[in-house]
Amino acid sequence: NIRLRVRPLPEAVTEFLAKNTGAVKRLYSERRAEEEGKRGLDVPEDLSHDQTAEHDGVGDTGIIETGKLLSLADFKEQLRLTFAEAKGEKEVWGDVIENIAAFGPRRVGPNILVDATQGGVCGKFLREKDTDTDHGNEHSSETPRNDTLTAHDFSDKIAYAFQLSAAQGPLCNEPLQGVAVFLEEVNVTIPPEEESSTREKLGRLTGEVIKTVRDSIRQGFLDWSPRLLLAMYSCEIQASAEVLGRVYGVITRRRGRILSEALQEGTPFFTIVALLPVASSFGFSDEIRK
């Protein structure tokens, strides 16, 4: 039994995460190296995020690093201040930072998986090293192996399903943006007559858990009436007052939006900054010249 809830992230938080992919990428690499070190494996000091992502089966091809490489403390503080800007939702986002289990897609995107379960199933990504006492974070190396399945046995499957659903959303398989997934409950109920063979069934259950969590996230996302975001092309145009109206006409016909208009001092030219959809930008430069 898995229960989760999907909510839209505050717009300011989405923008913050999108601008600081480099910081998230670095934090993930450090966390991965730390975990591998605790397992007694030799981990190079310069272990890259590409290698760790490939190890997890979720690559980061196409991700462009942006923002400053913040430390864990600085990143948490800035993220906390950004969440504080969300008006009327303090009870929702008050303690969410300490419970973030993953970012996505590709582990650096503007979506978060929040572990709101008791005891923590998927762990805490932004935990401090000196407070790393949560048994949920150490289940992979500390929990003794036995034949009884627990919720912690499915933590990596749930996290992987989150990455899949964030990378390919229900709308044209486009990646999600600005989504928070709250994992609220994970229960494993095993009939007494099947307890002896539960560990053997883990392989079969893996696919079922991934598919169930992925489909649940997609359905929860659709409940919020989502929309597709257009890729936008930013342009700066200089034009005289005589042709200003025609420049506006070209931009308007292509579903563009004027951001600013300013007269250059000492000249008769205006500087116009506009956005228009990439799909409508083909041939734009030739038309604007004419």
Short mmCIF file of C-alpha atoms in Angstrom, two decimals:
data_model
loop_
_atom_site.label_atom_id
_atom_site.label_comp_id
_atom_site.label_asym_id
_atom_site.label_seq_id
_atom_site.Cartn_x
_atom_site.Cartn_y
_atom_site.Cartn_z
CA ASN A 1 0.00 0.00 0.00
CA ILE A 2 1.55 3.28 -1.15
CA ARG A 3 -0.12 6.64 -0.59
CA LEU A 4 1.21 9.85 -2.12
CA ARG A 5 0.04 13.37 -2.81
CA VAL A 6 0.98 15.71 -5.67
CA ARG A 7 1.06 19.50 -5.31
CA PRO A 8 2.40 22.35 -7.45
CA LEU A 9 5.54 24.02 -6.13
CA PRO A 10 5.49 27.77 -5.51
CA GLU A 11 6.65 29.58 -8.63
CA ALA A 12 9.59 31.18 -6.80
CA VAL A 13 10.85 27.74 -5.68
CA THR A 14 10.58 26.36 -9.21
CA GLU A 15 12.64 29.25 -10.55
CA PHE A 16 15.21 28.85 -7.77
CA LEU A 17 15.71 25.14 -8.48
CA ALA A 18 15.91 25.73 -12.23
CA LYS A 19 18.62 28.35 -11.69
CA ASN A 20 20.69 26.20 -9.30
CA THR A 21 21.00 22.87 -11.07
CA GLY A 22 24.77 23.05 -10.65
CA ALA A 23 24.47 23.20 -6.86
CA VAL A 24 22.03 20.26 -6.76
CA LYS A 25 24.27 18.25 -9.06
CA ARG A 26 27.29 18.82 -6.84
CA LEU A 27 25.37 17.98 -3.66
CA TYR A 28 24.14 14.74 -5.20
CA SER A 29 27.68 13.74 -6.23
CA GLU A 30 28.96 14.40 -2.70
CA ARG A 31 26.06 12.46 -1.15
CA ARG A 32 26.60 9.53 -3.48
CA ALA A 33 30.32 9.40 -2.76
CA GLU A 34 29.60 9.52 0.96
CA GLU A 35 27.15 6.62 0.77
CA GLU A 36 29.48 4.51 -1.34
CA GLY A 37 32.27 5.21 1.15
CA LYS A 38 30.13 3.96 4.03
CA ARG A 39 29.59 0.72 2.16
CA GLY A 40 33.31 0.15 2.10
CA LEU A 41 33.72 0.81 -1.63
CA ASP A 42 36.61 2.73 -3.13
CA VAL A 43 35.21 5.97 -4.46
CA PRO A 44 37.44 8.43 -6.35
CA GLU A 45 37.47 11.92 -4.89
CA ASP A 46 36.59 13.36 -8.26
CA LEU A 47 33.58 11.09 -8.76
CA SER A 48 31.38 12.81 -11.28
CA HIS A 49 27.62 13.12 -11.29
CA ASP A 50 27.57 11.52 -14.74
CA GLN A 51 29.09 8.33 -13.37
CA THR A 52 26.74 8.14 -10.40
CA ALA A 53 23.68 8.90 -12.51
CA GLU A 54 24.68 6.20 -14.98
CA HIS A 55 25.06 3.79 -12.06
CA ASP A 56 21.48 4.57 -11.01
CA GLY A 57 20.12 4.21 -14.53
CA VAL A 58 19.07 7.86 -14.81
CA GLY A 59 21.46 9.89 -16.94
CA ASP A 60 21.60 13.67 -17.15
CA THR A 61 22.07 14.17 -20.85
CA GLY A 62 20.98 17.64 -21.88
CA ILE A 63 21.15 19.17 -18.39
CA ILE A 64 22.84 22.56 -18.42
CA GLU A 65 24.38 23.55 -15.11
CA THR A 66 23.24 26.96 -13.92
CA GLY A 67 23.74 29.06 -10.82
CA LYS A 68 26.51 29.14 -8.25
CA LEU A 69 27.95 26.03 -6.61
CA LEU A 70 26.47 26.60 -3.17
CA SER A 71 27.40 24.68 -0.06
CA LEU A 72 24.76 22.49 1.58
CA ALA A 73 24.10 25.04 4.32
CA ASP A 74 23.85 27.96 1.88
CA PHE A 75 21.60 26.02 -0.47
CA LYS A 76 19.23 25.03 2.33
CA GLU A 77 19.10 28.56 3.69
CA GLN A 78 18.33 30.12 0.31
CA LEU A 79 15.76 27.42 -0.43
CA ARG A 80 14.15 28.02 2.99
CA LEU A 81 13.87 31.75 2.28
CA THR A 82 12.35 31.01 -1.11
CA PHE A 83 9.73 28.72 0.43
CA ALA A 84 8.97 31.42 3.00
CA GLU A 85 7.84 33.68 0.16
CA ALA A 86 4.89 31.36 -0.55
CA LYS A 87 1.89 33.17 0.88
CA GLY A 88 -0.86 31.25 2.63
CA GLU A 89 0.88 27.86 2.44
CA LYS A 90 3.30 27.94 5.35
CA GLU A 91 1.70 24.87 6.91
CA VAL A 92 2.41 22.91 3.71
CA TRP A 93 6.01 23.98 3.10
CA GLY A 94 7.12 24.68 6.68
CA ASP A 95 9.25 21.55 7.23
CA VAL A 96 9.47 20.29 3.68
CA ILE A 97 13.19 21.07 3.20
CA GLU A 98 14.40 18.58 5.78
CA ASN A 99 12.22 15.87 4.21
CA ILE A 100 13.29 16.27 0.57
CA ALA A 101 14.37 12.84 -0.67
CA ALA A 102 15.23 13.66 -4.30
CA PHE A 103 15.12 16.23 -7.06
CA GLY A 104 14.01 15.38 -10.56
CA PRO A 105 14.12 14.79 -13.42
CA ARG A 106 17.69 13.48 -13.79
CA ARG A 107 18.17 14.23 -10.07
CA VAL A 108 18.68 17.98 -10.64
CA GLY A 109 15.37 19.23 -12.02
CA PRO A 110 12.78 21.65 -10.58
CA ASN A 111 10.63 18.92 -8.99
CA ILE A 112 10.99 17.39 -5.53
CA LEU A 113 10.12 14.10 -3.85
CA VAL A 114 9.22 14.71 -0.20
CA ASP A 115 9.40 11.80 2.24
CA ALA A 116 6.53 12.55 4.65
CA THR A 117 6.37 9.01 6.05
CA GLN A 118 7.00 8.22 9.69
CA GLY A 119 10.62 7.18 10.13
CA GLY A 120 11.55 8.08 6.59
CA VAL A 121 11.45 5.48 3.81
CA CYS A 122 13.47 7.21 1.09
CA GLY A 123 15.82 9.17 3.35
CA LYS A 124 16.68 12.86 3.42
CA PHE A 125 18.77 14.30 0.61
CA LEU A 126 19.57 17.62 2.36
CA ARG A 127 20.53 16.13 5.72
CA GLU A 128 23.56 17.48 7.53
CA LYS A 129 26.47 15.07 8.00
CA ASP A 130 26.57 15.52 11.77
CA THR A 131 22.84 14.77 12.08
CA ASP A 132 22.87 11.69 9.91
CA THR A 133 21.24 9.46 12.48
CA ASP A 134 18.01 8.68 10.71
CA HIS A 135 17.79 4.94 10.36
CA GLY A 136 15.88 5.44 7.14
CA ASN A 137 18.97 6.93 5.54
CA GLU A 138 21.14 4.01 6.42
CA HIS A 139 18.90 1.11 5.59
CA SER A 140 21.01 0.11 2.63
CA SER A 141 24.10 -0.50 4.73
CA GLU A 142 22.90 -0.90 8.32
CA THR A 143 19.65 -2.86 8.16
CA PRO A 144 20.34 -6.56 8.48
CA ARG A 145 19.17 -8.72 5.65
CA ASN A 146 16.35 -11.16 6.36
CA ASP A 147 13.50 -12.82 4.54
CA THR A 148 10.87 -10.26 5.56
CA LEU A 149 10.22 -7.35 3.22
CA THR A 150 9.94 -3.87 4.71
CA ALA A 151 9.06 -0.47 3.28
CA HIS A 152 12.78 0.38 3.05
CA ASP A 153 13.26 -2.40 0.48
CA PHE A 154 11.21 -0.35 -1.97
CA SER A 155 12.81 3.06 -1.34
CA ASP A 156 15.04 2.99 -4.42
CA LYS A 157 12.13 1.76 -6.57
CA ILE A 158 9.93 4.64 -5.41
CA ALA A 159 12.70 7.17 -6.05
CA TYR A 160 13.34 5.71 -9.51
CA ALA A 161 9.63 5.86 -10.37
CA PHE A 162 9.65 9.53 -9.36
CA GLN A 163 12.57 10.17 -11.73
CA LEU A 164 10.78 8.40 -14.58
CA SER A 165 7.52 10.28 -14.09
CA ALA A 166 9.33 13.62 -13.82
CA ALA A 167 11.36 12.96 -16.98
CA GLN A 168 8.33 11.92 -19.04
CA GLY A 169 5.09 13.50 -17.99
CA PRO A 170 1.59 12.60 -19.23
CA LEU A 171 1.45 15.57 -21.64
CA CYS A 172 3.32 14.55 -24.82
CA ASN A 173 5.98 12.89 -22.61
CA GLU A 174 7.39 16.31 -21.81
CA PRO A 175 9.32 16.63 -18.50
CA LEU A 176 7.49 17.98 -15.47
CA GLN A 177 8.30 21.30 -13.85
CA GLY A 178 7.27 22.77 -10.52
CA VAL A 179 5.80 19.59 -8.99
CA ALA A 180 6.14 18.32 -5.41
CA VAL A 181 5.34 14.67 -4.70
CA PHE A 182 4.67 13.88 -1.03
CA LEU A 183 5.19 10.24 -0.11
CA GLU A 184 2.85 9.88 2.86
CA GLU A 185 2.61 6.15 3.59
CA VAL A 186 4.25 2.88 2.54
CA ASN A 187 2.89 -0.32 4.09
CA VAL A 188 3.93 -3.88 3.31
CA THR A 189 1.30 -6.45 4.25
CA ILE A 190 2.33 -10.08 3.85
CA PRO A 191 0.03 -13.06 4.46
CA PRO A 192 1.52 -15.46 7.04
CA GLU A 193 1.63 -18.34 4.57
CA GLU A 194 3.83 -16.32 2.16
CA GLU A 195 6.34 -14.85 4.62
CA SER A 196 8.98 -17.46 3.82
CA SER A 197 9.10 -16.55 0.11
CA THR A 198 8.66 -12.78 0.18
CA ARG A 199 12.34 -12.01 -0.43
CA GLU A 200 12.26 -14.20 -3.53
CA LYS A 201 9.35 -12.17 -4.91
CA LEU A 202 11.18 -8.86 -4.63
CA GLY A 203 12.25 -9.00 -8.27
CA ARG A 204 8.67 -9.36 -9.48
CA LEU A 205 7.41 -6.69 -7.11
CA THR A 206 10.04 -4.22 -8.31
CA GLY A 207 8.36 -3.69 -11.67
CA GLU A 208 4.92 -3.48 -10.10
CA VAL A 209 6.01 -0.88 -7.55
CA ILE A 210 7.73 1.30 -10.17
CA LYS A 211 4.72 1.17 -12.50
CA THR A 212 2.23 1.84 -9.68
CA VAL A 213 4.13 4.84 -8.28
CA ARG A 214 4.79 6.28 -11.74
CA ASP A 215 1.13 6.01 -12.78
CA SER A 216 -0.01 7.46 -9.43
CA ILE A 217 2.23 10.51 -9.83
CA ARG A 218 0.97 11.06 -13.36
CA GLN A 219 -2.66 10.81 -12.26
CA GLY A 220 -2.07 13.16 -9.34
CA PHE A 221 -0.38 15.60 -11.73
CA LEU A 222 -3.35 15.53 -14.12
CA ASP A 223 -5.73 16.37 -11.27
CA TRP A 224 -4.27 19.89 -11.23
CA SER A 225 -5.26 20.63 -14.87
CA PRO A 226 -1.66 21.07 -16.09
CA ARG A 227 -0.57 22.87 -19.25
CA LEU A 228 2.27 22.51 -21.72
CA LEU A 229 4.95 25.20 -21.53
CA LEU A 230 6.20 26.66 -24.79
CA ALA A 231 9.92 27.00 -25.39
CA MET A 232 10.47 30.74 -25.69
CA TYR A 233 12.93 32.69 -27.82
CA SER A 234 14.26 35.97 -26.40
CA CYS A 235 15.18 38.73 -28.83
CA GLU A 236 16.34 42.34 -28.67
CA ILE A 237 15.33 44.62 -31.54
CA GLN A 238 16.42 48.16 -32.37
CA ALA A 239 14.02 50.14 -34.54
CA SER A 240 13.16 53.74 -35.34
CA ALA A 241 9.86 55.31 -34.37
CA GLU A 242 8.62 55.15 -37.99
CA VAL A 243 8.63 51.33 -38.08
CA LEU A 244 7.83 50.68 -34.43
CA GLY A 245 4.21 49.80 -35.15
CA ARG A 246 5.16 47.31 -37.86
CA VAL A 247 7.70 45.65 -35.54
CA TYR A 248 4.95 45.20 -32.96
CA GLY A 249 2.74 43.73 -35.66
CA VAL A 250 5.33 41.09 -36.58
CA ILE A 251 5.79 40.08 -32.94
CA THR A 252 2.05 39.95 -32.29
CA ARG A 253 1.35 37.75 -35.33
CA ARG A 254 3.87 35.26 -33.99
CA ARG A 255 2.24 35.16 -30.52
CA GLY A 256 5.09 37.16 -29.02
CA ARG A 257 5.12 39.26 -25.87
CA ILE A 258 6.83 42.62 -25.38
CA LEU A 259 8.90 42.74 -22.20
CA SER A 260 10.29 46.27 -22.44
CA GLU A 261 10.65 49.25 -24.72
CA ALA A 262 13.20 52.03 -24.18
CA LEU A 263 14.41 54.99 -26.19
CA GLN A 264 18.17 55.14 -26.56
CA GLU A 265 19.40 58.51 -25.39
CA GLY A 266 20.78 60.70 -28.15
CA THR A 267 19.36 58.52 -30.94
CA PRO A 268 15.98 58.12 -32.65
CA PHE A 269 16.01 54.36 -32.05
CA PHE A 270 13.98 52.28 -29.63
CA THR A 271 15.29 49.08 -28.02
CA ILE A 272 12.60 46.42 -27.74
CA VAL A 273 13.00 43.22 -25.71
CA ALA A 274 10.46 40.54 -26.56
CA LEU A 275 9.68 36.84 -26.12
CA LEU A 276 8.12 34.65 -28.77
CA PRO A 277 7.60 30.88 -29.05
CA VAL A 278 10.45 28.98 -30.68
CA ALA A 279 7.91 27.18 -32.88
CA SER A 280 6.89 30.58 -34.29
CA SER A 281 10.40 32.00 -34.64
CA PHE A 282 11.38 30.40 -37.95
CA GLY A 283 11.82 33.10 -40.54
CA PHE A 284 11.40 35.78 -37.89
CA SER A 285 14.73 37.50 -38.57
CA ASP A 286 14.02 37.83 -42.29
CA GLU A 287 10.53 39.23 -41.67
CA ILE A 288 11.76 41.72 -39.08
CA ARG A 289 14.42 43.00 -41.49
CA LYS A 290 11.80 43.58 -44.18
#
